[in-house]
XYZ file of C-alpha atoms in Angstrom:
591
model
C 33.368 -52.871 -62.669
C 35.509 -54.366 -59.888
C 38.683 -52.943 -61.486
C 37.097 -49.496 -61.815
C 36.137 -49.506 -58.116
C 39.680 -50.539 -57.112
C 41.130 -47.757 -59.259
C 38.878 -45.177 -57.579
C 39.963 -46.358 -54.102
C 43.661 -46.140 -55.024
C 43.151 -42.698 -56.567
C 41.362 -41.501 -53.395
C 44.185 -42.850 -51.198
C 46.800 -41.089 -53.363
C 44.929 -37.815 -52.997
C 44.854 -38.324 -49.235
C 48.590 -39.082 -49.104
C 49.531 -36.003 -51.089
C 47.134 -33.535 -49.494
C 49.111 -30.990 -47.476
C 48.622 -31.214 -43.731
C 46.851 -28.270 -42.191
C 49.300 -26.139 -40.203
C 48.371 -26.241 -36.528
C 49.517 -23.500 -34.176
C 50.155 -25.265 -30.852
C 48.958 -22.338 -28.714
C 46.060 -20.090 -29.647
C 45.229 -17.195 -27.339
C 41.668 -16.246 -28.298
C 40.339 -12.988 -26.891
C 36.572 -13.398 -26.702
C 35.660 -10.132 -24.991
C 37.400 -6.861 -24.181
C 35.459 -5.781 -21.083
C 36.796 -2.227 -20.960
C 34.424 -0.888 -18.233
C 35.658 -3.603 -15.850
C 39.251 -3.520 -17.156
C 39.341 -7.221 -17.924
C 39.361 -9.712 -20.794
C 37.650 -13.041 -21.369
C 40.087 -15.327 -23.178
C 40.269 -18.941 -24.311
C 43.501 -20.910 -24.438
C 43.712 -23.648 -27.063
C 46.749 -25.891 -26.508
C 47.654 -28.671 -28.934
C 50.367 -31.221 -28.193
C 52.551 -31.200 -31.364
C 55.067 -33.724 -29.981
C 55.213 -37.509 -29.804
C 55.342 -37.381 -26.001
C 52.345 -37.862 -23.745
C 51.941 -34.861 -21.463
C 50.739 -36.585 -18.308
C 48.525 -34.547 -16.001
C 50.491 -33.632 -12.910
C 53.758 -33.762 -14.885
C 53.523 -30.913 -17.384
C 53.429 -27.154 -17.066
C 52.939 -24.283 -19.519
C 55.298 -21.278 -19.357
C 55.154 -17.905 -21.122
C 55.699 -14.153 -20.821
C 52.868 -11.648 -20.878
C 52.971 -7.928 -20.123
C 49.281 -6.989 -20.100
C 46.608 -9.232 -18.650
C 46.780 -11.156 -15.376
C 44.905 -14.436 -15.068
C 42.439 -14.346 -12.188
C 43.210 -17.620 -10.353
C 39.574 -18.170 -9.351
C 38.589 -18.234 -13.038
C 40.801 -21.239 -13.812
C 39.122 -24.627 -14.338
C 39.553 -27.237 -11.631
C 42.927 -28.971 -11.772
C 44.816 -25.954 -13.136
C 46.985 -23.766 -10.936
C 49.234 -20.732 -11.305
C 52.697 -21.121 -9.835
C 54.292 -18.053 -8.202
C 57.242 -16.530 -10.086
C 59.685 -13.711 -9.390
C 58.087 -11.390 -11.922
C 54.494 -10.621 -12.904
C 55.432 -10.942 -16.577
C 56.523 -14.598 -16.287
C 53.660 -17.099 -16.027
C 53.637 -20.800 -15.104
C 50.428 -22.829 -15.332
C 50.395 -26.401 -13.984
C 47.913 -29.136 -14.901
C 46.758 -31.868 -12.518
C 46.007 -35.512 -13.398
C 42.686 -34.949 -15.249
C 44.476 -32.889 -17.878
C 46.652 -35.383 -19.728
C 47.348 -34.343 -23.311
C 48.236 -37.071 -25.802
C 50.099 -36.375 -29.079
C 47.882 -34.337 -31.403
C 45.214 -33.764 -28.758
C 43.927 -30.274 -27.929
C 42.956 -28.783 -24.583
C 40.732 -25.705 -24.452
C 39.811 -23.661 -21.399
C 38.600 -20.143 -20.732
C 39.750 -17.671 -18.082
C 39.271 -14.070 -16.999
C 42.305 -11.772 -17.134
C 42.426 -8.465 -15.300
C 43.864 -5.670 -17.421
C 43.406 -4.891 -21.104
C 45.887 -5.899 -23.786
C 45.596 -3.037 -26.267
C 48.698 -3.908 -28.301
C 49.814 -7.282 -29.608
C 53.340 -6.733 -28.312
C 51.923 -6.641 -24.779
C 50.276 -10.054 -25.173
C 51.511 -13.583 -24.481
C 54.727 -14.739 -26.148
C 57.450 -17.350 -25.771
C 55.303 -20.357 -24.798
C 56.971 -23.625 -23.828
C 56.075 -26.819 -21.994
C 58.167 -28.460 -19.293
C 57.803 -32.164 -18.467
C 58.794 -32.671 -14.843
C 59.526 -36.414 -14.971
C 62.317 -36.141 -17.556
C 63.013 -32.388 -17.702
C 62.118 -32.218 -21.396
C 61.312 -28.805 -22.844
C 59.208 -27.995 -25.912
C 59.025 -24.487 -27.363
C 55.612 -23.806 -28.905
C 54.560 -21.398 -31.636
C 51.602 -19.226 -30.690
C 49.095 -16.813 -32.164
C 46.824 -14.159 -30.673
C 43.276 -14.167 -32.123
C 41.511 -10.881 -31.379
C 39.780 -9.612 -34.531
C 36.280 -10.914 -33.674
C 36.336 -10.084 -29.961
C 33.326 -8.372 -28.391
C 34.098 -4.890 -27.087
C 36.842 -4.306 -29.655
C 35.385 -0.913 -30.534
C 35.674 0.156 -26.885
C 39.470 0.122 -27.241
C 39.166 3.115 -29.571
C 41.923 1.778 -31.798
C 42.271 4.002 -34.885
C 41.209 2.253 -38.082
C 43.272 2.268 -41.256
C 40.924 4.962 -42.558
C 41.491 7.047 -39.423
C 45.248 6.782 -39.798
C 45.023 7.702 -43.482
C 42.846 10.714 -42.706
C 45.376 11.973 -40.158
C 47.820 12.562 -43.027
C 45.367 14.698 -44.992
C 47.053 17.757 -46.460
C 50.519 16.206 -46.451
C 52.179 16.025 -49.838
C 55.457 14.606 -51.035
C 58.346 16.971 -51.516
C 59.299 17.778 -55.104
C 62.573 16.232 -56.169
C 64.166 19.665 -56.390
C 63.593 20.150 -52.660
C 65.431 16.967 -51.676
C 68.982 17.261 -50.428
C 72.079 15.546 -51.758
C 73.505 15.117 -48.249
C 71.952 14.202 -44.876
C 72.227 15.696 -42.338
C 71.820 18.812 -44.468
C 75.115 20.745 -44.479
C 75.223 24.188 -42.879
C 76.047 25.739 -46.259
C 75.639 24.147 -49.673
C 75.952 26.000 -52.954
C 74.740 24.032 -55.980
C 76.266 25.378 -59.164
C 74.491 25.332 -62.520
C 76.500 22.604 -64.198
C 77.266 18.913 -63.683
C 80.182 16.676 -64.564
C 80.176 13.098 -65.857
C 80.086 10.411 -63.204
C 83.554 8.801 -63.150
C 84.222 5.064 -63.157
C 87.288 5.552 -60.987
C 88.794 8.126 -58.672
C 92.275 8.517 -57.201
C 92.694 10.060 -53.747
C 95.622 11.743 -52.032
C 95.218 11.823 -48.240
C 98.117 14.273 -47.892
C 99.391 14.622 -44.304
C 96.355 13.089 -42.563
C 96.956 9.878 -40.618
C 93.927 7.720 -41.388
C 93.007 4.119 -42.107
C 93.284 4.773 -45.829
C 92.309 1.296 -46.965
C 89.136 1.401 -44.852
C 88.156 4.835 -46.145
C 88.669 3.993 -49.812
C 86.636 0.798 -49.411
C 83.886 2.727 -47.661
C 83.818 5.322 -50.458
C 83.313 2.493 -52.973
C 80.588 0.658 -51.013
C 77.306 0.435 -52.897
C 78.726 1.994 -56.055
C 80.441 0.910 -59.286
C 83.294 3.232 -58.429
C 86.919 2.099 -58.131
C 89.033 4.207 -55.758
C 92.833 4.109 -55.646
C 95.309 5.785 -53.292
C 98.036 7.950 -54.808
C 100.703 10.287 -53.459
C 100.843 12.557 -56.525
C 99.545 16.094 -56.966
C 97.255 15.184 -59.858
C 94.884 13.060 -57.733
C 91.153 13.263 -58.526
C 90.394 13.869 -54.831
C 92.792 16.266 -53.139
C 92.739 16.583 -49.347
C 94.283 19.617 -47.693
C 94.723 20.591 -44.029
C 93.056 23.870 -43.075
C 93.625 24.763 -39.414
C 91.108 27.597 -39.640
C 88.187 25.156 -39.864
C 86.447 23.837 -36.702
C 87.539 20.486 -35.309
C 84.954 18.300 -37.094
C 84.223 20.743 -39.909
C 85.094 20.379 -43.582
C 84.818 22.007 -46.969
C 83.954 19.939 -50.038
C 84.134 21.253 -53.601
C 83.231 19.300 -56.729
C 84.569 21.037 -59.840
C 84.798 19.955 -63.477
C 88.356 18.703 -63.010
C 88.722 17.586 -59.402
C 87.233 17.135 -55.957
C 88.743 19.230 -53.168
C 88.442 18.510 -49.445
C 89.726 20.751 -46.679
C 89.589 19.905 -42.971
C 91.470 20.599 -39.760
C 91.106 17.066 -38.332
C 90.763 13.448 -39.358
C 87.100 13.591 -38.317
C 86.509 16.422 -40.766
C 88.089 14.397 -43.585
C 85.928 11.395 -42.662
C 82.707 13.436 -42.705
C 83.655 15.050 -46.030
C 84.122 11.599 -47.562
C 80.780 10.475 -46.082
C 79.073 13.432 -47.789
C 80.862 12.671 -51.065
C 79.794 9.024 -50.765
C 76.132 10.036 -50.440
C 76.397 12.298 -53.490
C 78.021 9.576 -55.621
C 75.478 6.913 -54.601
C 72.517 9.204 -55.361
C 73.908 10.274 -58.736
C 74.735 6.709 -59.748
C 71.401 5.195 -58.722
C 69.378 7.944 -60.382
C 71.483 7.815 -63.524
C 72.575 11.421 -63.115
C 75.856 13.238 -63.391
C 77.747 14.595 -60.383
C 76.549 18.055 -59.383
C 79.144 20.803 -59.188
C 78.848 22.204 -55.687
C 80.508 23.766 -52.680
C 79.801 22.551 -49.133
C 80.920 24.265 -45.937
C 79.827 22.129 -43.029
C 80.413 21.389 -39.351
C 78.305 19.558 -36.760
C 75.719 21.657 -34.978
C 76.083 19.563 -31.823
C 79.194 18.145 -30.196
C 77.240 15.180 -28.760
C 75.460 13.290 -31.546
C 74.470 10.086 -29.849
C 72.603 6.840 -30.278
C 71.851 4.177 -27.670
C 71.641 0.434 -28.283
C 70.221 -1.867 -25.599
C 71.669 -5.351 -26.018
C 70.840 -6.325 -22.425
C 67.142 -7.019 -22.897
C 67.501 -8.375 -26.422
C 70.994 -9.443 -27.361
C 72.629 -8.625 -30.678
C 76.108 -9.872 -31.581
C 79.234 -8.013 -32.658
C 78.284 -8.066 -36.344
C 74.983 -6.262 -35.741
C 76.660 -3.613 -33.583
C 79.237 -2.946 -36.319
C 76.354 -2.599 -38.786
C 74.813 -0.020 -36.440
C 78.163 1.794 -36.399
C 78.050 1.902 -40.204
C 74.651 3.586 -40.209
C 75.698 5.966 -37.455
C 78.710 6.999 -39.530
C 76.465 7.584 -42.535
C 74.574 10.201 -40.526
C 77.739 11.541 -38.844
C 76.755 10.418 -35.328
C 79.737 10.202 -33.001
C 78.678 8.542 -29.715
C 77.234 5.070 -29.144
C 75.913 4.391 -25.639
C 76.060 0.609 -25.436
C 73.808 -0.818 -22.728
C 75.706 -3.891 -21.536
C 73.652 -4.833 -18.486
C 70.114 -4.672 -17.156
C 67.708 -6.820 -15.160
C 67.211 -9.206 -18.069
C 70.788 -9.846 -19.132
C 74.526 -9.262 -18.636
C 76.251 -8.946 -22.019
C 80.004 -8.475 -21.597
C 82.646 -10.967 -20.546
C 84.543 -10.159 -17.346
C 87.132 -12.973 -17.273
C 87.583 -13.098 -13.473
C 83.818 -13.161 -12.898
C 82.661 -15.965 -15.221
C 79.267 -16.241 -13.519
C 78.221 -12.956 -15.122
C 78.111 -14.641 -18.516
C 77.666 -18.281 -17.473
C 74.480 -17.355 -15.578
C 73.630 -13.703 -16.209
C 73.796 -13.790 -20.017
C 71.298 -16.635 -20.455
C 67.511 -16.803 -20.147
C 65.295 -19.867 -20.158
C 63.755 -22.548 -17.982
C 65.454 -22.808 -14.614
C 64.597 -24.302 -11.244
C 66.494 -21.790 -9.099
C 68.378 -19.412 -11.458
C 71.722 -20.900 -10.481
C 72.321 -21.662 -14.176
C 70.412 -18.882 -15.977
C 67.802 -16.158 -15.571
C 64.148 -17.021 -15.992
C 62.506 -16.236 -19.374
C 61.669 -12.666 -20.308
C 60.487 -10.957 -23.499
C 59.445 -14.278 -25.002
C 62.909 -15.844 -24.794
C 61.336 -19.284 -24.356
C 62.810 -22.399 -22.777
C 66.419 -21.590 -23.638
C 66.897 -24.754 -25.730
C 66.910 -22.853 -29.006
C 68.646 -19.673 -30.062
C 66.918 -16.477 -29.038
C 67.663 -12.833 -28.334
C 67.404 -13.665 -24.639
C 70.850 -15.226 -24.460
C 74.331 -14.230 -25.556
C 77.217 -11.948 -24.678
C 80.162 -10.087 -26.157
C 83.508 -11.698 -25.470
C 86.403 -9.509 -24.422
C 87.783 -9.849 -27.965
C 84.392 -8.918 -29.460
C 84.229 -5.721 -27.458
C 87.799 -4.741 -28.315
C 87.023 -5.256 -32.012
C 83.879 -3.119 -31.696
C 85.958 -0.353 -30.109
C 88.440 -0.497 -32.994
C 85.684 -0.475 -35.607
C 84.027 2.486 -33.893
C 87.305 4.383 -33.878
C 87.621 3.918 -37.649
C 84.223 5.592 -38.002
C 85.086 8.387 -35.548
C 82.579 7.080 -33.023
C 83.232 6.775 -29.298
C 81.644 3.939 -27.327
C 80.156 4.731 -23.911
C 79.760 1.509 -21.867
C 76.633 1.383 -19.700
C 76.624 -0.848 -16.613
C 73.603 -0.131 -14.436
C 74.290 0.310 -10.707
C 72.582 -0.080 -8.266
C 69.164 -0.343 -9.992
C 68.297 -2.380 -13.096
C 70.966 -4.804 -11.911
C 69.119 -8.092 -11.473
C 71.282 -10.084 -13.910
C 74.385 -9.106 -11.938
C 72.719 -9.771 -8.570
C 71.565 -13.253 -9.628
C 74.942 -14.116 -11.196
C 76.878 -13.073 -8.095
C 74.366 -14.922 -5.923
C 75.213 -18.047 -7.928
C 78.921 -17.349 -7.325
C 78.197 -16.854 -3.608
C 76.351 -20.178 -3.334
C 79.072 -22.096 -5.193
C 81.870 -20.860 -2.948
C 79.783 -21.343 0.198
C 79.255 -25.001 -0.769
C 83.043 -25.303 -1.050
C 83.431 -23.735 2.397
C 85.229 -20.681 0.965
C 83.326 -17.887 2.686
C 85.924 -15.228 1.843
C 85.605 -15.840 -1.901
C 81.803 -16.110 -1.582
C 81.541 -12.634 -0.083
C 84.200 -10.906 -2.188
C 81.804 -9.681 -4.893
C 78.442 -10.429 -3.282
C 75.686 -8.019 -4.341
C 72.836 -9.103 -2.064
C 72.084 -9.252 1.643
C 70.946 -12.863 2.296
C 68.764 -11.617 5.175
C 67.150 -8.727 3.298
C 63.342 -8.680 3.614
C 62.803 -5.344 1.833
C 59.592 -5.074 -0.158
C 59.556 -3.160 -3.433
C 58.477 -3.467 -7.045
C 60.529 -2.020 -9.880
C 59.098 -0.318 -12.962
C 59.422 -3.653 -14.802
C 57.775 -5.497 -11.869
C 60.901 -7.063 -10.354
C 61.165 -7.415 -6.596
C 64.866 -8.247 -6.377
C 66.671 -6.139 -8.978
C 68.708 -3.749 -6.815
C 72.256 -4.141 -5.498
C 72.787 -3.930 -1.733
C 75.054 -0.886 -1.366
C 75.672 -1.446 2.353
C 78.596 -3.835 1.937
C 82.040 -2.983 0.505
C 81.669 -6.020 -1.783
C 79.249 -4.029 -3.981
C 81.871 -1.394 -4.710
C 84.606 -4.003 -5.128
C 82.375 -5.499 -7.812
C 81.783 -2.171 -9.527
C 85.464 -1.233 -9.467
C 86.413 -4.669 -10.801
C 84.002 -4.356 -13.752
C 85.021 -0.735 -14.388
C 88.729 -1.601 -14.481
C 88.223 -4.672 -16.681
C 86.296 -2.633 -19.256
C 88.890 0.133 -19.033
C 91.580 -2.470 -19.846
C 89.625 -3.449 -22.961
C 89.878 0.151 -24.146
C 93.605 0.077 -23.454
C 93.913 -3.142 -25.499
C 92.240 -1.271 -28.378
C 94.747 1.569 -27.810
C 91.972 3.916 -26.781
C 91.055 5.842 -23.664
C 87.741 5.292 -21.899
C 86.561 8.869 -21.433
C 82.984 8.287 -20.277
C 81.235 5.625 -18.183
C 77.448 5.340 -17.833
C 76.074 3.976 -14.532
C 72.450 3.940 -15.748
C 70.861 3.995 -12.282
C 67.325 4.954 -13.308
C 64.043 3.835 -11.745
C 65.452 2.936 -8.326
C 62.421 1.326 -6.628
C 61.184 2.917 -3.428
C 61.521 0.543 -0.464
C 64.921 -0.937 -1.304
C 67.324 -1.620 1.601
C 64.753 -0.678 4.286
C 64.524 -4.176 5.747
C 68.127 -5.162 5.200
C 69.987 -5.982 8.430
C 73.229 -5.065 6.660
C 71.906 -1.604 5.839
C 70.445 -1.044 9.287
C 73.817 -1.814 10.845
C 75.697 0.257 8.262
C 73.546 3.364 8.801
C 73.839 2.992 12.582
C 77.644 2.853 12.401
C 78.174 5.753 9.957
C 78.202 9.176 11.577
C 77.479 11.010 8.303
C 74.625 8.750 7.204
C 71.315 9.324 8.971
C 68.765 8.235 6.375
C 68.297 6.054 3.321
C 68.633 9.167 1.171
C 72.034 9.797 2.788
C 72.904 6.165 2.113
C 72.096 6.533 -1.573
C 73.941 9.849 -1.851
C 77.023 8.266 -0.316
C 76.929 5.406 -2.849
C 76.701 7.820 -5.803
C 79.725 9.716 -4.502
C 81.669 6.452 -4.144
C 80.899 5.520 -7.742
C 81.856 8.993 -8.870
C 85.209 8.695 -7.086
C 85.965 5.311 -8.695
C 85.142 6.589 -12.181
C 86.899 9.942 -11.810
C 90.035 8.345 -10.345
C 89.946 5.966 -13.299
C 90.207 8.871 -15.718
C 86.614 8.873 -16.967
C 83.565 11.103 -16.659
C 80.448 9.686 -15.009
C 77.105 9.912 -16.779
C 73.755 8.287 -16.038
C 70.032 8.810 -16.194
C 68.502 11.913 -14.652
C 67.151 9.875 -11.723
C 70.615 9.899 -10.159
C 70.238 13.600 -9.341
C 66.640 13.427 -8.097
C 65.410 12.859 -4.562
C 64.588 9.201 -3.904
C 61.024 9.189 -2.596
C 57.694 7.391 -2.589
C 56.814 9.315 -5.763
C 59.262 7.047 -7.591
C 59.323 7.908 -11.335
C 57.098 10.953 -10.835
C 59.624 12.641 -8.517
C 61.045 15.894 -9.936
C 62.817 17.422 -6.926
C 66.553 17.823 -7.489
C 68.806 16.272 -4.856
C 70.852 19.260 -3.684
C 73.447 17.057 -1.985
C 74.565 15.728 -5.382
C 74.394 18.895 -7.493
C 78.140 19.520 -7.320
C 79.424 16.091 -8.339
C 81.207 15.627 -11.662
C 78.256 14.071 -13.467
C 76.208 14.534 -16.639
C 72.539 13.465 -16.446
C 70.701 11.952 -19.412
C 67.138 13.240 -19.280
C 64.597 10.619 -20.363
C 61.434 11.217 -18.338
C 60.386 14.713 -19.383
C 56.596 14.248 -19.283
C 56.128 15.766 -15.837
């Protein structure tokens, strides 16, 4: 009997040892009540210490980003306090001595938040804990619990059934109605017969100067096809120059014996091969033969663009080249690459290392001399995230070369003077470093802020310090420096920079109005009598720099609108700027 009891105890212990531990999410954000009539939420935080460190009360703080929902300070339990930050989307909560959290222990507390979080993406993200006594940082996984909240129905969120019902009457297209090529060619004549799908094809590029190796590899991608380059007349794919066709146009014919391509330019040849590639892939994957057809095609629009923002969330060279591949598939020819914004500077400027040493990183910081504070859930900065990173000079040159192979032009976007916080903070760090060394000349050379500025404003993304001070020549020295450095990267890729995007949208109302530098500048300039005149003058200076540099200036529509208290709702055109050499990108058309 004794042995049987011992065996049962051992068996029980073995079961305990091998039972999987329950996964604990360190931070739970429980929404208890959506109080829609009062535009507020009742929420409970549940914080578990997953580390082996004791989080001593008075020594630890909780950090995160949140776009909807503001904690009402008076609703916090005693001994918890909100620390002020430079943006309403970055939150710091400190805990006094009663709130020590030992390893494995959980702290729960409830608060009231003003504002309603009606989408998960607008909720809290990127939690981390900072220990003040040793500067340790711990990134914490989190989860939003909302499914059982009171008042959920008041959000009027469509159910799955509602969404399904909205598609009533929609039917799938019959296979016969699907197209072999996208975008659909202007003219396509499908003949009655097909031809066997070949295992290999030879191609004669004729007189066209192209990256032949790249094009043959691209034609093979995703297929079983083997493509070889020949110089003989009996090639399977014959390419002929036809000067009568439009610049990017082409003709593609698939006959029983050969494939014929005619084009007037290298771009036309490229697009013809892209169409042929789509046809081959579709036929091969569906187990069909090649259709005999005739295509006469040319782009309907000269500008076929796509924009990628790597400032707010960084993506490396490899991802951008992948985007170029997909753009080429759909015959897009312009990539507007957003290289700077409030939340990140993403391109190396060798003579201004602070732009990437400080402006390209996000995470915990005491004073932003080393990095920007967290945004978009970038966390503490101790682990890899989309909040940090930049393209080296070599990366950007390679991207330019890869784009050229795909007949895509890159438009660099550097926002000036708005949406420029990463640059302002980075150059402020440069300013402070040189001032400590006693080198005032170097400190002021590329300074973007007025140290005495007391202007009050809030940007669309809730920043209060995201605009460059345009009342000092240093701002335009900075812009010209960056412009010329990027232009040199194009030259290194043996390309010309034809277009430069200054961004410049959402300029907050109130900027510069309490800047001593701007007050003095306006007083001393005979042609500048208002802040609108000041802004107009800065746009003309930028336009001169870009035009003299051989490029065309583009930017968001805001550049050509009157700067007023209406902010983003302003629609009046600024007549003083209507004659500048500038192309506006219209984004806010919901007037």
